[in-house]
Tab-separated table of C-alpha atoms in Angstrom:
chain	number	residue	atom	x	y	z
A	1	MET	CA	1.911	-132.582	-12.451
A	2	LYS	CA	3.912	-129.743	-13.823
A	3	ILE	CA	5.407	-129.806	-17.273
A	4	ARG	CA	8.858	-128.381	-17.471
A	5	SER	CA	10.220	-126.701	-20.506
A	6	PHE	CA	13.371	-128.322	-21.788
A	7	LYS	CA	14.507	-125.291	-23.722
A	8	LYS	CA	18.145	-124.624	-23.108
A	9	GLN	CA	18.908	-121.197	-21.894
A	10	PRO	CA	21.747	-119.522	-23.771
A	11	LYS	CA	25.023	-119.445	-21.892
A	12	LYS	CA	26.602	-116.139	-21.125
A	13	ALA	CA	29.505	-115.248	-23.361
A	14	ARG	CA	32.897	-115.504	-21.692
A	15	ILE	CA	36.122	-113.966	-22.768
A	16	GLU	CA	38.913	-116.492	-22.546
A	17	ILE	CA	41.871	-114.561	-21.178
A	18	ILE	CA	44.538	-117.312	-21.077
A	19	PRO	CA	45.282	-117.272	-24.846
A	20	MET	CA	45.462	-113.487	-24.727
A	21	ILE	CA	48.021	-113.624	-21.894
A	22	ASP	CA	50.094	-116.158	-23.853
A	23	THR	CA	50.043	-113.864	-26.871
A	24	MET	CA	51.090	-110.857	-24.799
A	25	PHE	CA	54.073	-112.741	-23.307
A	26	PHE	CA	55.095	-113.898	-26.777
A	27	LEU	CA	54.986	-110.310	-28.065
A	28	LEU	CA	56.942	-109.077	-25.041
A	29	VAL	CA	59.726	-111.617	-25.611
A	30	PHE	CA	59.743	-110.912	-29.354
A	31	PHE	CA	60.185	-107.165	-28.875
A	32	MET	CA	62.852	-107.646	-26.204
A	33	ILE	CA	64.917	-109.820	-28.548
A	34	ALA	CA	64.289	-107.505	-31.502
A	35	THR	CA	65.442	-104.498	-29.469
A	36	LEU	CA	68.667	-106.228	-28.477
A	37	SER	CA	69.491	-107.050	-32.076
A	38	MET	CA	68.967	-103.416	-33.122
A	39	SER	CA	71.710	-102.039	-30.886
A	40	VAL	CA	74.622	-100.581	-32.827
A	41	MET	CA	78.196	-101.398	-31.913
A	42	ARG	CA	80.669	-98.769	-33.028
A	43	GLY	CA	84.379	-99.332	-33.314
A	44	MET	CA	86.524	-102.356	-33.979
A	45	PRO	CA	86.429	-105.420	-31.732
A	46	VAL	CA	89.180	-104.992	-29.155
A	47	ASN	CA	89.665	-106.351	-25.676
A	48	LEU	CA	88.486	-103.390	-23.564
A	49	PRO	CA	89.579	-102.811	-19.972
A	50	LYS	CA	86.966	-103.295	-17.266
A	51	ALA	CA	85.441	-100.569	-15.074
A	52	GLU	CA	82.800	-100.377	-12.345
A	53	ALA	CA	80.657	-97.718	-14.045
A	54	SER	CA	80.195	-98.350	-17.737
A	55	LYS	CA	77.674	-96.382	-19.801
A	56	SER	CA	76.827	-96.590	-23.478
A	57	ASP	CA	75.328	-93.612	-25.279
A	58	LEU	CA	75.234	-94.056	-29.049
A	59	LYS	CA	74.629	-90.982	-31.167
A	60	ASP	CA	76.502	-89.504	-34.103
A	61	ASP	CA	79.761	-89.678	-32.201
A	62	ILE	CA	83.235	-90.414	-33.498
A	63	SER	CA	84.824	-93.746	-32.679
A	64	VAL	CA	88.630	-93.917	-32.564
A	65	THR	CA	90.046	-97.377	-31.917
A	66	LEU	CA	93.614	-98.343	-31.022
A	67	SER	CA	94.383	-102.026	-31.511
A	68	LYS	CA	97.127	-103.895	-29.689
A	69	ASP	CA	98.921	-104.309	-33.038
A	70	GLY	CA	99.249	-100.521	-33.368
A	71	TYR	CA	96.532	-99.976	-35.966
A	72	VAL	CA	94.282	-96.910	-35.707
A	73	TYR	CA	90.632	-97.013	-36.803
A	74	PHE	CA	88.429	-93.975	-37.366
A	75	ASN	CA	84.747	-95.012	-37.326
A	76	LYS	CA	85.723	-98.623	-38.177
A	77	GLN	CA	87.991	-97.608	-41.073
A	78	GLU	CA	91.703	-98.256	-40.751
A	79	ILE	CA	93.732	-95.071	-41.153
A	80	LYS	CA	97.323	-93.965	-40.729
A	81	ARG	CA	98.043	-92.187	-37.458
A	82	ALA	CA	99.176	-89.083	-39.402
A	83	GLU	CA	95.710	-88.767	-41.018
A	84	LEU	CA	93.910	-88.606	-37.671
A	85	PRO	CA	94.365	-84.861	-36.890
A	86	THR	CA	92.979	-83.896	-40.317
A	87	LEU	CA	89.924	-86.118	-39.875
A	88	LEU	CA	89.346	-84.820	-36.341
A	89	LEU	CA	89.568	-81.180	-37.483
A	90	ALA	CA	87.055	-81.873	-40.263
A	91	GLU	CA	84.604	-83.484	-37.832
A	92	ALA	CA	85.091	-80.704	-35.250
A	93	SER	CA	84.302	-78.051	-37.862
A	94	LYS	CA	81.054	-79.861	-38.800
A	95	ASN	CA	79.914	-80.390	-35.218
A	96	PRO	CA	81.737	-78.465	-32.452
A	97	GLY	CA	80.057	-80.409	-29.632
A	98	ILE	CA	80.853	-83.868	-30.991
A	99	LEU	CA	82.016	-86.639	-28.670
A	100	VAL	CA	85.008	-88.842	-29.456
A	101	MET	CA	84.803	-92.379	-28.050
A	102	ILE	CA	88.260	-93.904	-27.568
A	103	SER	CA	88.337	-97.699	-27.672
A	104	ALA	CA	91.825	-98.900	-26.827
A	105	ASP	CA	92.798	-102.508	-26.304
A	106	GLU	CA	93.821	-103.136	-22.706
A	107	GLU	CA	97.299	-104.101	-23.941
A	108	VAL	CA	97.859	-100.676	-25.581
A	109	SER	CA	100.298	-98.578	-23.563
A	110	HIS	CA	98.989	-95.699	-21.495
A	111	GLY	CA	101.285	-93.316	-23.379
A	112	ASN	CA	99.626	-94.085	-26.721
A	113	VAL	CA	96.191	-93.356	-25.279
A	114	VAL	CA	97.409	-90.062	-23.764
A	115	GLU	CA	98.962	-89.041	-27.119
A	116	LEU	CA	95.643	-89.776	-28.798
A	117	MET	CA	93.800	-87.688	-26.203
A	118	ASP	CA	96.220	-84.795	-26.868
A	119	GLU	CA	95.555	-85.023	-30.611
A	120	ILE	CA	91.812	-84.900	-29.957
A	121	LYS	CA	92.142	-81.833	-27.710
A	122	THR	CA	94.431	-80.135	-30.254
A	123	ALA	CA	91.734	-80.620	-32.906
A	124	GLY	CA	89.386	-78.549	-30.739
A	125	ILE	CA	87.231	-81.411	-29.496
A	126	ASN	CA	86.548	-81.089	-25.778
A	127	ARG	CA	84.230	-84.039	-25.269
A	128	LEU	CA	85.866	-87.439	-25.157
A	129	ALA	CA	85.165	-90.729	-23.463
A	130	ILE	CA	87.042	-93.978	-23.007
A	131	ALA	CA	85.173	-97.203	-23.750
A	132	THR	CA	85.259	-99.910	-21.081
A	133	LYS	CA	83.535	-103.187	-20.318
A	134	LYS	CA	81.596	-103.711	-17.126
A	135	LYS	CA	83.546	-105.621	-14.472
A	136	ASP	CA	82.301	-109.023	-13.421
A	137	LYS	CA	81.363	-108.866	-9.750
A	138	LYS	CA	82.928	-111.741	-7.880
A	139	PRO	CA	82.026	-112.347	-4.242
């Protein structure tokens, strides 16, 4: 009769990967939400018109907002319309390649927006953009 040894052999070490995957998904979701909250919104809240192609590029640009009530905002600060050319000239002298982002409420008349664009061009600023919202695609 043979005598068997009852010594337990050590088990091989295993790396449990499931908790690591859970942690990675948690970190992914956390950073996605944190990134969304870090985005900067420039300008005053107005009801923007909708467009098919809408692109946001935030740098050290100027934001000029026209509200439906006729108020003018320069980088979120309410100003008188007569002060705008002076402020634009000052910004153009600091940075000749600066971009002016026009945010006009969709109820603002086309003529007011064109007058604003003329004032921007007169100040020597050649780069301007008009803020829009992305259109909802309906089938």
